[in-house]
CSV table of C-alpha atoms in Angstrom, one decimal:
chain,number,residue,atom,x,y,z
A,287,UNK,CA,-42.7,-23.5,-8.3
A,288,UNK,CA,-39.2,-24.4,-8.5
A,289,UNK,CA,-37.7,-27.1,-6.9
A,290,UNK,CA,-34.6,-26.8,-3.8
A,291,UNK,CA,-31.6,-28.1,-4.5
A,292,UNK,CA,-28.1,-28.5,-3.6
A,293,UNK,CA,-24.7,-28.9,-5.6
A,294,UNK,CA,-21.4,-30.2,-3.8
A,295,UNK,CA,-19.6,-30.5,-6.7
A,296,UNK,CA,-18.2,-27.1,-6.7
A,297,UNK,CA,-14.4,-26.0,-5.9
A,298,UNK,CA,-13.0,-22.6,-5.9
A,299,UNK,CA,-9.4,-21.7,-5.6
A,300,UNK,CA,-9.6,-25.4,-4.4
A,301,UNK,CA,-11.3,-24.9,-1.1
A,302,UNK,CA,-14.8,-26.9,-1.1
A,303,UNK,CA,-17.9,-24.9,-2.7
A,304,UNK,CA,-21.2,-26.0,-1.9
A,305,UNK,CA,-24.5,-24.1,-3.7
A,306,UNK,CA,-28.0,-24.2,-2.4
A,307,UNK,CA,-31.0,-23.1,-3.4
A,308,UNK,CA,-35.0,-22.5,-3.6
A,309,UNK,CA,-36.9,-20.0,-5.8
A,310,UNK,CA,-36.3,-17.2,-3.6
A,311,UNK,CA,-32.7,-17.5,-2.6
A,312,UNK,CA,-29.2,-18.4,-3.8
A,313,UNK,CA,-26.8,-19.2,-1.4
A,314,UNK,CA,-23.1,-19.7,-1.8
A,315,UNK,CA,-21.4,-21.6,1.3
A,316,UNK,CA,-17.6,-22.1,1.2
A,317,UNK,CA,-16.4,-25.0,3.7
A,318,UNK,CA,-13.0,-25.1,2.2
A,319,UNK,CA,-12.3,-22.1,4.1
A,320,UNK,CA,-14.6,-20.9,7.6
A,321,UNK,CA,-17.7,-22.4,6.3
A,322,UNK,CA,-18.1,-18.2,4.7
A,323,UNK,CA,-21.7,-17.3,3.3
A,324,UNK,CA,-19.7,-15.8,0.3
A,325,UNK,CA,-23.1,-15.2,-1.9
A,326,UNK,CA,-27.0,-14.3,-0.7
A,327,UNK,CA,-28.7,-13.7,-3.5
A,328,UNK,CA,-32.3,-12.9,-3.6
A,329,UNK,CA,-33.7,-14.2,-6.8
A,330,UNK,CA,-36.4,-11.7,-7.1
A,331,UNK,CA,-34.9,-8.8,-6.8
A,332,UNK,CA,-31.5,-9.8,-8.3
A,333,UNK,CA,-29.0,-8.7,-5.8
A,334,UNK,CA,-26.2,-10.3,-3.8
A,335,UNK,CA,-26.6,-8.8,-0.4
A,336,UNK,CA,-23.0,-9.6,0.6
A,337,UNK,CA,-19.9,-7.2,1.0
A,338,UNK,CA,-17.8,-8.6,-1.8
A,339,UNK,CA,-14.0,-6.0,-2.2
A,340,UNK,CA,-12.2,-5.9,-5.2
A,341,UNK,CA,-10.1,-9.1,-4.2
A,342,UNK,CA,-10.0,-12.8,-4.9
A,343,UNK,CA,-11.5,-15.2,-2.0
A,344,UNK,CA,-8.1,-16.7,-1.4
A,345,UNK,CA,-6.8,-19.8,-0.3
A,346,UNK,CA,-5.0,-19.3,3.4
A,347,UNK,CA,-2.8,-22.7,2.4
A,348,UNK,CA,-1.5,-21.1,-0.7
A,349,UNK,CA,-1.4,-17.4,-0.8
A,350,UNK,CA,0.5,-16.2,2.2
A,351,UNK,CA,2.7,-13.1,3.2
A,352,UNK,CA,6.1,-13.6,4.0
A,353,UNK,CA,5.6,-13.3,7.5
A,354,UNK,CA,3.1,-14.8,8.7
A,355,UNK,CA,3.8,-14.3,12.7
A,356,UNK,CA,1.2,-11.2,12.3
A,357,UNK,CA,-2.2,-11.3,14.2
A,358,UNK,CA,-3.9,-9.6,11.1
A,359,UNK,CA,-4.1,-12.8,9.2
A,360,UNK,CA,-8.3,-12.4,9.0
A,361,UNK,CA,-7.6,-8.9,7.3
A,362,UNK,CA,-5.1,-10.6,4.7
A,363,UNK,CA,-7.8,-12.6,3.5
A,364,UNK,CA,-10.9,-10.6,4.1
A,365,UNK,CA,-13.0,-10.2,1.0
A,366,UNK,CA,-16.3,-9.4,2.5
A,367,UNK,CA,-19.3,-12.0,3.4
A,368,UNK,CA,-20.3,-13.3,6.3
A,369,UNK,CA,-17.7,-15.4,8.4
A,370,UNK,CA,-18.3,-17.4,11.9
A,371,UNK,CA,-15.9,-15.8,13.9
A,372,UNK,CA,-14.6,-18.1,17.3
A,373,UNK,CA,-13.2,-18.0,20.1
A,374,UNK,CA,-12.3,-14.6,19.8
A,375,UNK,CA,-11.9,-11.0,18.7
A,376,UNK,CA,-8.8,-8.9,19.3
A,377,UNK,CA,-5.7,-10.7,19.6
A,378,UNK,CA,-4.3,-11.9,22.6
A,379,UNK,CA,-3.0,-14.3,25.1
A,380,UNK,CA,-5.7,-16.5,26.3
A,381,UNK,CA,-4.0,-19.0,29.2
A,382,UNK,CA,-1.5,-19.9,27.1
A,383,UNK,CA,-3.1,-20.2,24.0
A,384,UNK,CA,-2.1,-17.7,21.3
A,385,UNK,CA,-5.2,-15.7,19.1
A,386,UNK,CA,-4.9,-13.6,16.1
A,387,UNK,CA,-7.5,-11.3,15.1
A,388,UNK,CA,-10.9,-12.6,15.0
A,389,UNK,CA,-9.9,-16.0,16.3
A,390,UNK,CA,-9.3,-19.2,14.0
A,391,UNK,CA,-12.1,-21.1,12.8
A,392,UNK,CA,-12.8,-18.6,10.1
A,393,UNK,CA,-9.9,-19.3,7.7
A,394,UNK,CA,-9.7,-23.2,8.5
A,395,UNK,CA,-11.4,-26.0,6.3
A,396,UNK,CA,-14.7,-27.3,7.8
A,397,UNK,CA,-16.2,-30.8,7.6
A,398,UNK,CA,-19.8,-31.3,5.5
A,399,UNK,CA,-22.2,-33.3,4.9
A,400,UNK,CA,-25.4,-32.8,3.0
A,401,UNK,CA,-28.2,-34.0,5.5
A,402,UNK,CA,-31.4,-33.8,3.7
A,403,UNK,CA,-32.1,-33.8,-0.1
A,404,UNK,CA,-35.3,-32.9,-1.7
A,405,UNK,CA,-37.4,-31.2,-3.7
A,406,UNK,CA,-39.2,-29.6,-0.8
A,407,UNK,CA,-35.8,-29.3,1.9
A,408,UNK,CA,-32.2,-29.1,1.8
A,409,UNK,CA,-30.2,-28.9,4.5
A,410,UNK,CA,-26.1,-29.1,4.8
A,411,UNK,CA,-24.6,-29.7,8.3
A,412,UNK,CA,-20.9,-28.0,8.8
A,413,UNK,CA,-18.2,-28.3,11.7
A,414,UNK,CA,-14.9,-27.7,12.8
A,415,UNK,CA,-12.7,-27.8,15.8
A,416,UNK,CA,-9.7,-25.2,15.8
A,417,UNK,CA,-6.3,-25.8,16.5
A,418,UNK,CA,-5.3,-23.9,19.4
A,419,UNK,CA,-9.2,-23.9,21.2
A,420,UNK,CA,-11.1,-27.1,22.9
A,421,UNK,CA,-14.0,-27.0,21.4
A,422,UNK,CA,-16.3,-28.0,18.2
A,423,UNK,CA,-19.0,-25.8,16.5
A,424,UNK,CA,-21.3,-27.4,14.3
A,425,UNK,CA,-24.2,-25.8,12.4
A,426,UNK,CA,-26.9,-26.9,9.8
A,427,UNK,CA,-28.1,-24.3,7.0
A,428,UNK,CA,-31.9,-24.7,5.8
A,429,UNK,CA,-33.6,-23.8,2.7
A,430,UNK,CA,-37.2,-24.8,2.6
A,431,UNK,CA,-39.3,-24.8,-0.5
A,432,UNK,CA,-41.5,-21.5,-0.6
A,433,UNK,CA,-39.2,-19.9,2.3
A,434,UNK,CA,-37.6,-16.5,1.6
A,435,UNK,CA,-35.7,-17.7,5.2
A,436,UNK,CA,-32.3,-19.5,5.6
A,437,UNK,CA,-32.2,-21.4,8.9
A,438,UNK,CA,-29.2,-21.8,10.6
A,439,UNK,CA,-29.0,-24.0,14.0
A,440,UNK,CA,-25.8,-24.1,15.6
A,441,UNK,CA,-24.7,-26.3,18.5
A,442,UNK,CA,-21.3,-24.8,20.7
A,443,UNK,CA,-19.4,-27.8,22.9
A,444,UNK,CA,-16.5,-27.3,25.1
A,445,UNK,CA,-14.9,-30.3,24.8
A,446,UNK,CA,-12.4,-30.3,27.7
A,447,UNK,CA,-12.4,-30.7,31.4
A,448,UNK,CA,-12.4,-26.8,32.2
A,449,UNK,CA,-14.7,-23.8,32.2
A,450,UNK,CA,-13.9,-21.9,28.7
A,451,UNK,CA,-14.6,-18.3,27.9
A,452,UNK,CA,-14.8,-17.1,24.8
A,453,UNK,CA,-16.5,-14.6,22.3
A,454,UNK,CA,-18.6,-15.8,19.3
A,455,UNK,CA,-19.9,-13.6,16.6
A,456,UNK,CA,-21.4,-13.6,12.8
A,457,UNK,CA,-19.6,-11.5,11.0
A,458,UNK,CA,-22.1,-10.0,8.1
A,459,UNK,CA,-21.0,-7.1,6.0
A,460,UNK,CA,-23.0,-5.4,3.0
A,461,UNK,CA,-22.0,-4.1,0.3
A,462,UNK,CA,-22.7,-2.4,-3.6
A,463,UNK,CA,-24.9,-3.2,-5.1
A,464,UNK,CA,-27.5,-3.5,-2.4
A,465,UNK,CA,-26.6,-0.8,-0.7
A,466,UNK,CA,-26.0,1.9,-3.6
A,467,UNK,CA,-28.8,4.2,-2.4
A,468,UNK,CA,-28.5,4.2,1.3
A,469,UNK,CA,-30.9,2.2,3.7
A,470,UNK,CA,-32.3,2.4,7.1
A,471,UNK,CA,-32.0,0.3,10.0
A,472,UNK,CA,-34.8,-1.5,12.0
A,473,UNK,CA,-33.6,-3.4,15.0
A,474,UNK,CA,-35.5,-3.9,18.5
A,475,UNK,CA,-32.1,-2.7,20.2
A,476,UNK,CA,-32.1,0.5,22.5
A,477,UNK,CA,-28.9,1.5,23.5
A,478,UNK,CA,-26.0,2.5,20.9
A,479,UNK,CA,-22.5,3.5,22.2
A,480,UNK,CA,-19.3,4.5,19.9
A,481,UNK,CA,-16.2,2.8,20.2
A,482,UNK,CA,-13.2,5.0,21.3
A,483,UNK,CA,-10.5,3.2,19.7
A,484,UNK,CA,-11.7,4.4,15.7
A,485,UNK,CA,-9.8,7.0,13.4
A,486,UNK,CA,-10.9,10.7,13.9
A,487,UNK,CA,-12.7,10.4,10.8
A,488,UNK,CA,-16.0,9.4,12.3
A,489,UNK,CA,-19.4,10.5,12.6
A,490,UNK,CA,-20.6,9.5,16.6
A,491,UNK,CA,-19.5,10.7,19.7
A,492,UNK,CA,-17.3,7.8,21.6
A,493,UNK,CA,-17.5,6.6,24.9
A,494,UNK,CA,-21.3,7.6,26.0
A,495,UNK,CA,-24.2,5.2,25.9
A,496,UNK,CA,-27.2,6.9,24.3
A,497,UNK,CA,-30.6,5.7,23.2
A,498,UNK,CA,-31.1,4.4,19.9
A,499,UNK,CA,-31.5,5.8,17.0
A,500,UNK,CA,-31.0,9.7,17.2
A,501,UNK,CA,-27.6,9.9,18.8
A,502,UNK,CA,-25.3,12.3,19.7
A,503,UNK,CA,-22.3,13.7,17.2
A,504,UNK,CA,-18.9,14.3,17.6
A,505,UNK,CA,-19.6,18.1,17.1
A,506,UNK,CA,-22.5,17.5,19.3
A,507,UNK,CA,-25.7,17.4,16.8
A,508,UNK,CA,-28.3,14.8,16.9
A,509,UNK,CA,-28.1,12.2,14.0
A,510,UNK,CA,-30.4,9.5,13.7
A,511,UNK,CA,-27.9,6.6,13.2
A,512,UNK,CA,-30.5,4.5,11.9
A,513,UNK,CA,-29.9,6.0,8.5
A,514,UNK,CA,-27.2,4.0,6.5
A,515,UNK,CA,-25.8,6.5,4.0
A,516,UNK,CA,-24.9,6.4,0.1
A,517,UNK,CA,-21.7,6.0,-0.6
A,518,UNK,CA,-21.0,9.4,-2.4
A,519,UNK,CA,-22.3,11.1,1.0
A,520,UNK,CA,-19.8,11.2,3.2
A,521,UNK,CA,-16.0,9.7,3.8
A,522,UNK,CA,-15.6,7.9,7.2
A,523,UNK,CA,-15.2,5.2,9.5
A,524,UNK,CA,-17.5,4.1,12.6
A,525,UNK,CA,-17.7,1.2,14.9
A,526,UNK,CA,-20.0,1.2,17.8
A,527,UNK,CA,-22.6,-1.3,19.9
A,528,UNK,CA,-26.1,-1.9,19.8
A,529,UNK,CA,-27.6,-3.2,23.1
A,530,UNK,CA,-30.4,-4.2,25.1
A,531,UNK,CA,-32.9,-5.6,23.2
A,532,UNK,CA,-36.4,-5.2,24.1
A,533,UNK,CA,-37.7,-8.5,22.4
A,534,UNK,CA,-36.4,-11.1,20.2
A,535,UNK,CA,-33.5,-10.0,18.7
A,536,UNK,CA,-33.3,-8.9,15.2
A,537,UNK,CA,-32.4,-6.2,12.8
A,538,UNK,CA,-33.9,-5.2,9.3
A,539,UNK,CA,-32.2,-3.3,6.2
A,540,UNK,CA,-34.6,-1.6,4.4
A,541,UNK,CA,-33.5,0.0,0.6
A,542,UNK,CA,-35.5,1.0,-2.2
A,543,UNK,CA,-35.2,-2.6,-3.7
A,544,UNK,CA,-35.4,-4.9,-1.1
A,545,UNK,CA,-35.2,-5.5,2.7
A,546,UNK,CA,-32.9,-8.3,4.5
A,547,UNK,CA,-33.8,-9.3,8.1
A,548,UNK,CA,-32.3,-11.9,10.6
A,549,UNK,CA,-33.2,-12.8,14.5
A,550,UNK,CA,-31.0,-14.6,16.6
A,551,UNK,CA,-30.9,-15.1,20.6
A,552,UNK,CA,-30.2,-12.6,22.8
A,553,UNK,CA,-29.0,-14.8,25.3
A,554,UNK,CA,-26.2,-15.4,23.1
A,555,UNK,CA,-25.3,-12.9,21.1
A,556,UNK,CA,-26.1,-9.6,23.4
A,557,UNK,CA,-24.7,-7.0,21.3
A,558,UNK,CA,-25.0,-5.9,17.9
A,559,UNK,CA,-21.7,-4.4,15.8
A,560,UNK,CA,-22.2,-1.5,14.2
A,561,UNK,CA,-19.5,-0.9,11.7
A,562,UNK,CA,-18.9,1.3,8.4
A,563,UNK,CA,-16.0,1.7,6.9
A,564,UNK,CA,-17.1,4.8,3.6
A,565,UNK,CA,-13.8,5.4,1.9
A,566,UNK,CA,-12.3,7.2,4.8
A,567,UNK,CA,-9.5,5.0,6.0
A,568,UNK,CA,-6.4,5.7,3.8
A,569,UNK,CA,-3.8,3.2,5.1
A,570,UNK,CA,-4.3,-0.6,5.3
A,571,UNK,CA,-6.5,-2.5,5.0
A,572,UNK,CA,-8.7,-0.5,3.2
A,573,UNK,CA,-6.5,1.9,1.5
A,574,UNK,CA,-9.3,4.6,0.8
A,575,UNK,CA,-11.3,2.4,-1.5
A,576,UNK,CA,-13.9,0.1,0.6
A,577,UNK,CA,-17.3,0.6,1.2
A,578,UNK,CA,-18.8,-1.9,3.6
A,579,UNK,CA,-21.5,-2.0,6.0
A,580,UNK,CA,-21.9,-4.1,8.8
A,581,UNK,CA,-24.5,-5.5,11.4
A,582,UNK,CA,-23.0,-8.4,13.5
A,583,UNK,CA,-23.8,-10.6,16.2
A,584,UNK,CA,-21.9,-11.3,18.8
A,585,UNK,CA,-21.5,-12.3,22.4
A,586,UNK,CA,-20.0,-8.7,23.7
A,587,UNK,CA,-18.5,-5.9,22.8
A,588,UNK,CA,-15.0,-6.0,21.6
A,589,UNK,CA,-12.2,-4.7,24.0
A,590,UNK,CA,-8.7,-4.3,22.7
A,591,UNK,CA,-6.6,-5.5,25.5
A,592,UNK,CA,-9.7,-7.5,27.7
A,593,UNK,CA,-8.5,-8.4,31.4
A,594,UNK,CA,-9.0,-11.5,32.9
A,595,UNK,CA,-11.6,-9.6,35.5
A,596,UNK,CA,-13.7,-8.2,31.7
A,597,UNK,CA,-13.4,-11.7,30.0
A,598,UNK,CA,-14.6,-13.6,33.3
A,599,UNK,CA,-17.6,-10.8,33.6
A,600,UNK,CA,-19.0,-10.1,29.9
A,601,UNK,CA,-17.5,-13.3,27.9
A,602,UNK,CA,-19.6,-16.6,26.9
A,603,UNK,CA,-18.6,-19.0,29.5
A,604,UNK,CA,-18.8,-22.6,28.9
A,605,UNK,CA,-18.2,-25.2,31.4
A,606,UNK,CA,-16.7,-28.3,31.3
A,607,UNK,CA,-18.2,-30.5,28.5
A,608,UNK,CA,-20.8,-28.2,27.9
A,609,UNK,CA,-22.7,-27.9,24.7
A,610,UNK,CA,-24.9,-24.5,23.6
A,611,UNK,CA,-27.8,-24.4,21.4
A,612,UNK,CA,-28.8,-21.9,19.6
A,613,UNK,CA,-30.1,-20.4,15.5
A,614,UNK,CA,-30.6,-17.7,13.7
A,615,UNK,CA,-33.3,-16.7,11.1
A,616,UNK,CA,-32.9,-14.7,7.5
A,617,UNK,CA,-35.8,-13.0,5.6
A,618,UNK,CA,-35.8,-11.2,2.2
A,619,UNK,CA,-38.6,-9.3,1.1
A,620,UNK,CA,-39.2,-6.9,-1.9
């Protein structure tokens, strides 16, 4: 039985690489840049699970536009994977402090250190404080010998003197070759509503919230939205919300390979992001050649322009020096 083990030594694009490992899984963490799971690879079946688009991974300190006043910055330098995403979705003004898309800790460098070592563990513990945001979020990847599981526990603190609200999420996305001939969808949430604010190109009805799976069409046929479809199927885009969960919370891909699985709190993260972009959207970012697919935790639904009333009612709210616990749990099978 092979051996864990964990490698430091790596850079890429100079941002910090780190690789660890057991018989079962391969992962690729990058701390150089958001602390990204940029490779899950499951040794038996061969596959990387993550989104990966026909781009480099950049390096946000050396490859910039020429204006860089945009709040679009995460889309520049998306290349799929799975980023921490803090203290915030759309962009806005949040008591002073300035946000771009999908907040800031994701394209900033995170500390490291490798905490355990062994032939039977490995561990590495990564955090980061943003610029513009008062607080720290630390969080400790696992790889156990015989485990087809990655272990993530996270700790939140607000480290200043006044109540904080914010949104978290996990930001996973799928892609070829794991998802060449469709999937399905297991996931112990119950409600499913569209976003309105998508391209026409779309396959739900917005706006309603409907039971999961079999839901409701934009020309008003039943589809069971638990199906995730090939890429040569159909062309369009979809965001919606997956909601009250009935137990623990956790979803499952199943394809003819393989299946991936993960459970997290649903305390925490209360909705899950449903989002597909298949070809559909011509313009940018996408320019009619991504296919991604897209499970994500997070703490609530996004809102475009969130009040102060929506933020103070569905937000994570921390208060003065407090400090959150919480983890999430992976599983591959074949």
């Amino acid at each position: 039985m092979s051996k864990c083990k964990v490698n430091d030594k790596w850079t890429y694009n100079r941002m910090k690489v780190i690789f660890m490992e057991n018989e079962y899984l391969s992962i690729g963490i990058l701390p150089g840049r958001g602390s990204d799971i940029f490779q899950f690879v499951y040794k038996p079946a061969g596959i990387d699970l993550m989104l990966r688009l026909d781009k480099d991974i950049l390096n946000p300190n050396e490859v910039f536009s020429q204006d860089r006043s945009t709040n679009n910055q995460f889309e520049d330098y998306y290349y799929g994977g799975w980023q921490e995403i803090l203290p915030n979705s759309a962009s806005l003004d949040y008591r002073g402090a300035i946000l771009g898309q999908h907040g800031e800790v994701s394209l900033i460098q995170w500390e490291y250190a490798i905490v355990k070592n062994s032939e039977d563990e490995v561990s590495v513990k990564l955090w980061t404080r943003p610029l513009r945001f008062p607080i720290v979020i630390e969080k400790t990847l696992t790889l156990k010998k015989g485990s087809k599981s990655l272990e993530i526990d996270e700790v939140l603190t607000n480290e200043s003197d006044t109540q904080l609200h914010l949104m978290w999420g996990h930001h996973i996305a799928f892609g070829l070759p794991f998802l060449e001939a469709g999937g399905a969808i297991e996931t112990s949430a119950t409600k499913f509503i569209a976003e309105n604010k998508m391209p026409d190109k779309r396959i739900f009805k917005p706006g309603t919230t409907q039971d999961w799976p079999m839901v409701t069409t934009v020309d008003n046929q039943k589809k069971d939205a638990s199906i995730i479809l090939k890429p040569s199927e159909s062309k369009f885009s979809e965001l919606a919300y997956l909601n009250d969960f009935t137990a623990k919370a956790y979803y499952k891909i199943t394809t003819d390979i393989m299946s991936f699985s993960i459970e997290w709190d649903k305390n925490i993260f209360k909705s899950l992001w449903y989002w597909q972009e298949c070809y559909a959207t011509q313009n940018a970012p996408w320019w009619g050649k991504t296919y991604a697919f897209a499970l994500e935790p997070w703490t609530n639904n996004w809102e475009e322009n969130p009040s102060k009333e929506s933020i103070e009612k569905d937000w994570l709210k921390l208060d003065p020096r407090q400090r959150i616990e919480t983890s999430l749990s992976t599983n591959c099978n074949h």
